[in-house]
XYZ file of C-alpha atoms in Angstrom:
332
model
C -0.073 -10.830 11.257
C -0.774 -13.448 13.802
C -2.943 -15.239 11.276
C -0.205 -15.274 8.679
C 2.187 -16.465 11.226
C 0.059 -19.317 12.159
C -0.742 -20.376 8.345
C 3.289 -20.247 7.923
C 3.971 -22.198 10.852
C 1.302 -24.522 9.551
C 2.201 -24.624 6.104
C 5.850 -25.630 7.095
C 4.841 -28.178 9.449
C 2.822 -30.006 6.482
C 5.859 -29.475 4.336
C 8.230 -31.192 6.377
C 5.299 -34.237 7.229
C 5.120 -34.608 3.589
C 9.162 -34.686 2.847
C 9.758 -36.653 6.151
C 9.894 -40.145 4.407
C 12.728 -39.007 2.124
C 14.773 -37.198 4.808
C 14.580 -40.115 7.790
C 17.020 -42.848 7.063
C 16.640 -46.137 8.458
C 19.119 -46.923 11.416
C 22.450 -48.647 10.645
C 22.996 -51.847 12.474
C 26.004 -52.400 14.129
C 26.346 -55.982 14.668
C 28.966 -57.340 12.087
C 29.377 -54.162 10.472
C 32.914 -52.835 9.503
C 33.456 -49.431 11.094
C 36.846 -47.679 10.361
C 38.275 -44.891 12.594
C 40.789 -42.713 11.675
C 42.918 -41.187 14.472
C 41.690 -44.144 16.265
C 44.470 -44.421 18.558
C 43.813 -42.195 21.456
C 41.110 -39.613 22.725
C 37.998 -39.686 20.826
C 38.490 -41.821 18.383
C 39.597 -44.456 20.449
C 36.584 -44.131 22.415
C 34.214 -44.426 19.323
C 35.963 -47.218 18.369
C 35.390 -48.930 21.768
C 31.380 -47.984 21.630
C 31.164 -49.472 18.183
C 33.071 -52.692 19.266
C 30.869 -52.906 22.466
C 28.252 -53.145 20.042
C 29.341 -55.998 17.846
C 31.215 -54.052 15.209
C 34.461 -55.094 13.331
C 36.785 -52.286 13.688
C 39.848 -50.844 11.642
C 42.004 -48.562 13.408
C 43.922 -45.977 11.536
C 46.496 -43.720 12.973
C 50.441 -42.753 12.569
C 51.779 -44.298 15.586
C 51.955 -48.192 15.528
C 53.129 -48.848 19.352
C 49.557 -46.671 19.989
C 47.736 -48.632 17.822
C 48.698 -51.879 19.226
C 48.054 -50.786 23.015
C 44.764 -49.503 21.617
C 43.805 -52.550 20.132
C 44.384 -54.816 23.241
C 42.309 -52.359 25.154
C 39.444 -52.631 22.702
C 39.236 -56.262 22.409
C 38.350 -56.450 26.279
C 34.997 -55.470 25.333
C 34.340 -58.134 22.681
C 30.955 -59.200 22.646
C 31.415 -62.649 20.672
C 34.752 -64.602 19.415
C 34.111 -63.522 15.577
C 35.054 -59.992 16.154
C 38.350 -58.249 14.633
C 40.550 -55.329 15.426
C 42.664 -54.354 12.736
C 45.543 -51.738 13.047
C 46.752 -49.844 9.945
C 49.673 -47.410 10.545
C 49.451 -44.476 7.881
C 49.286 -40.758 7.746
C 45.883 -40.226 6.163
C 46.895 -36.777 5.275
C 49.816 -36.963 3.169
C 49.280 -39.756 0.222
C 45.899 -40.207 -1.039
C 46.868 -43.565 -2.852
C 48.400 -44.872 0.383
C 45.527 -44.212 2.110
C 43.300 -45.658 -0.839
C 45.682 -48.939 -0.845
C 45.230 -49.417 2.940
C 41.816 -49.202 2.928
C 41.304 -51.715 0.162
C 43.511 -53.863 2.063
C 40.949 -53.379 5.030
C 37.943 -54.163 3.033
C 39.319 -57.315 1.731
C 40.119 -58.526 5.167
C 36.712 -57.401 7.021
C 34.563 -56.387 4.371
C 33.371 -53.334 2.604
C 33.159 -50.379 4.978
C 29.694 -49.427 6.408
C 30.698 -46.791 9.060
C 33.682 -44.307 8.419
C 34.604 -42.037 11.203
C 37.040 -39.013 10.332
C 38.526 -38.525 13.671
C 42.307 -37.407 12.586
C 43.207 -34.166 13.999
C 45.592 -31.862 15.446
C 45.408 -28.385 17.099
C 47.472 -25.165 17.102
C 46.568 -22.198 19.324
C 48.137 -18.812 19.248
C 47.939 -15.081 18.160
C 47.282 -14.955 14.492
C 50.468 -13.087 13.957
C 52.739 -15.207 16.378
C 51.561 -18.692 14.362
C 54.158 -19.756 11.871
C 52.803 -19.945 8.280
C 53.719 -23.761 7.889
C 51.406 -24.284 10.811
C 48.310 -23.360 8.807
C 49.138 -25.641 6.024
C 49.609 -28.445 8.322
C 46.688 -28.124 9.954
C 44.586 -27.812 6.747
C 46.460 -31.084 5.365
C 45.466 -33.181 8.597
C 42.414 -31.751 9.720
C 40.772 -31.440 6.443
C 42.461 -33.539 3.790
C 42.695 -36.232 6.390
C 39.065 -36.567 6.358
C 38.996 -36.136 2.451
C 41.314 -38.695 1.370
C 39.503 -41.551 3.583
C 36.197 -40.623 2.590
C 37.252 -40.260 -1.134
C 38.486 -43.953 -0.768
C 35.215 -45.633 0.532
C 32.829 -43.650 -1.357
C 32.501 -45.569 -4.312
C 31.882 -48.858 -2.861
C 29.539 -47.179 -0.575
C 27.493 -45.933 -3.925
C 27.492 -49.382 -5.215
C 26.072 -50.933 -1.933
C 23.460 -48.000 -1.598
C 24.248 -47.771 2.082
C 26.779 -46.145 4.301
C 27.639 -43.574 7.019
C 30.253 -41.026 6.867
C 31.236 -38.833 9.991
C 33.322 -35.678 10.177
C 34.524 -35.042 13.717
C 34.730 -30.945 13.657
C 34.629 -29.140 17.075
C 32.780 -26.312 18.395
C 35.524 -24.027 17.216
C 34.216 -24.901 13.834
C 30.776 -23.603 14.519
C 32.406 -20.389 16.266
C 35.565 -18.680 15.507
C 37.379 -18.104 18.901
C 40.457 -16.096 19.708
C 43.541 -18.181 19.299
C 41.990 -20.313 16.948
C 42.742 -18.755 13.547
C 44.587 -21.555 12.396
C 42.572 -24.383 13.806
C 38.978 -22.982 13.341
C 38.894 -22.460 9.459
C 40.042 -26.131 9.050
C 36.859 -27.503 10.891
C 34.566 -24.920 9.219
C 35.737 -26.520 6.081
C 34.592 -30.092 7.116
C 30.945 -28.490 7.386
C 31.276 -27.603 3.927
C 32.586 -30.431 2.697
C 29.986 -32.460 4.434
C 26.949 -30.472 3.347
C 27.932 -30.903 -0.384
C 29.108 -34.379 0.022
C 25.523 -35.108 1.748
C 23.654 -33.658 -1.190
C 25.450 -35.980 -3.549
C 25.238 -38.940 -1.818
C 21.675 -38.974 -0.346
C 19.992 -40.573 -3.218
C 22.394 -43.482 -2.592
C 21.013 -44.018 0.944
C 24.509 -42.943 2.400
C 24.329 -40.189 5.174
C 26.417 -37.834 6.596
C 27.460 -36.791 10.075
C 29.199 -33.697 11.464
C 29.959 -33.975 14.820
C 30.924 -30.913 16.944
C 32.439 -31.927 20.357
C 33.112 -29.222 22.979
C 36.419 -28.875 24.805
C 37.279 -32.772 25.691
C 39.412 -34.431 28.233
C 41.688 -35.995 25.772
C 45.725 -36.229 25.548
C 45.248 -33.797 22.388
C 43.410 -31.178 24.629
C 45.780 -31.357 27.434
C 48.790 -30.931 24.866
C 46.653 -28.021 23.243
C 46.261 -26.346 26.609
C 49.823 -25.912 27.115
C 50.200 -23.033 24.622
C 46.777 -21.308 24.835
C 46.790 -17.580 25.133
C 45.217 -16.648 28.315
C 42.260 -15.059 26.336
C 41.451 -18.517 24.833
C 41.588 -20.306 28.149
C 39.521 -17.828 29.693
C 36.771 -18.191 27.208
C 37.298 -22.091 27.303
C 36.469 -21.895 30.996
C 33.046 -20.110 30.319
C 32.024 -24.086 29.686
C 32.817 -27.251 31.008
C 35.156 -30.173 29.872
C 33.411 -33.316 28.564
C 34.662 -36.651 28.846
C 35.465 -38.622 25.843
C 33.608 -41.696 26.263
C 30.410 -39.258 26.799
C 31.034 -37.623 23.293
C 31.802 -40.741 21.511
C 28.289 -42.416 22.775
C 26.762 -39.224 21.230
C 28.246 -39.286 17.901
C 28.229 -43.081 17.366
C 24.129 -42.715 18.182
C 23.675 -39.788 15.928
C 25.714 -41.685 12.975
C 23.447 -45.104 13.410
C 20.507 -42.730 13.306
C 21.941 -40.594 10.112
C 21.541 -37.276 11.606
C 23.664 -34.771 10.028
C 24.424 -32.742 13.241
C 25.906 -33.955 16.351
C 26.272 -31.862 19.137
C 26.882 -32.760 22.952
C 25.440 -30.828 26.221
C 23.364 -27.493 26.034
C 25.715 -25.251 24.664
C 26.344 -27.495 21.839
C 22.671 -28.001 21.077
C 22.431 -23.972 21.079
C 25.216 -23.685 18.749
C 23.908 -26.444 16.132
C 20.433 -24.497 16.225
C 22.243 -21.034 15.762
C 24.462 -22.130 12.883
C 22.120 -24.636 11.368
C 21.638 -22.464 8.337
C 20.975 -24.533 4.933
C 22.244 -27.630 6.638
C 20.238 -30.816 6.154
C 17.368 -32.066 8.433
C 16.611 -35.466 9.243
C 13.269 -35.179 11.088
C 10.232 -33.077 11.547
C 11.062 -32.287 15.083
C 14.492 -31.067 14.324
C 13.520 -28.650 11.815
C 10.761 -27.128 14.098
C 13.197 -26.965 16.926
C 15.405 -24.932 14.484
C 12.647 -22.449 13.394
C 10.953 -21.934 16.780
C 14.485 -21.656 18.949
C 16.810 -19.617 16.384
C 15.761 -16.063 17.747
C 16.135 -16.728 21.164
C 19.046 -18.852 20.490
C 20.670 -15.743 18.872
C 19.617 -13.400 21.850
C 21.599 -15.830 24.186
C 24.640 -15.697 21.653
C 24.765 -12.172 21.728
C 25.498 -12.136 25.376
C 27.927 -14.821 24.927
C 29.983 -12.779 22.354
C 29.445 -9.900 24.559
C 31.290 -11.282 27.429
C 34.095 -13.031 24.952
C 34.812 -9.493 23.595
C 35.283 -8.472 27.120
C 37.664 -10.885 28.113
C 40.086 -9.887 25.069
C 39.567 -6.318 26.057
C 40.562 -6.809 30.026
C 43.226 -8.851 28.874
C 44.574 -6.430 26.156
C 44.327 -3.592 28.700
C 46.078 -5.554 31.475
C 48.886 -6.114 29.228
C 49.309 -2.605 28.112
C 49.209 -1.693 31.974
C 51.803 -4.285 32.908
C 53.861 -2.985 29.663
C 53.490 0.261 30.406
C 54.769 -0.519 34.332
C 57.729 -2.289 33.377
C 58.969 0.538 30.926
C 58.580 3.219 33.800
C 60.714 0.992 36.279
């Protein structure tokens, strides 16, 4: 039995070694590259734009609020590394009208050249119990979080194919790897990005285009602060089991993984474990990554079961406390 297992591991390593030249992309060079960031006026999107600008890229920022865009543009320009760099701002809702999104991206490419890196960071969140969330919130989140990534990607993919190069990033969430209490409207939209990314990667890989799915944890952004105001108690307690990351840290990781052409982008030890656990049939871009998934999957599943047990315990305790409180109120 041990010999069979050893033979399997050796065979797997040899297979990965044989195909590694086919799955290891060349790093993207950011100096002079055109980077488009949707949702780029604040939070992770803004920090990604700053990180790319620091490395010499030309930036197109896309968001709805024109005033925020202009303010962010001034902030980004402070990090210029040469006098040729440009920050272009476009005010548009990327989730409503595909033709409008296509037109503004065409204009951006006429001014700054073909898009080398597209970062789909536009997104929003609604938390609450399933039956308490308005039905139109499910529709709105799917439009913003999913279609808001489909439309810009659809608008640039043909040019990337013609040039035989490009990078596309979908900013999902750890809630797009694990469904949690309170995220019945949000999690499915972020899970959908994973499916889109896997299918798209298989299509565009022969054209030297690489897709990255980023799974940031709770991150200190204006959106997170707003979301926290309406989180159910259960969701807050579950969220407190992990720390809140800084947007700058998350941005650096995402940009690095996008440059390298990595399919998965995660932050911290929890993020690494989740990426291994949810790797499934997702693409790999190195022998090391494939081996890590094979070796660590079992032990991480055991750890994951303890996490799930603790989350279930939190939900049960909150339910019991709520019922006890309601019962006390009735007897008074």
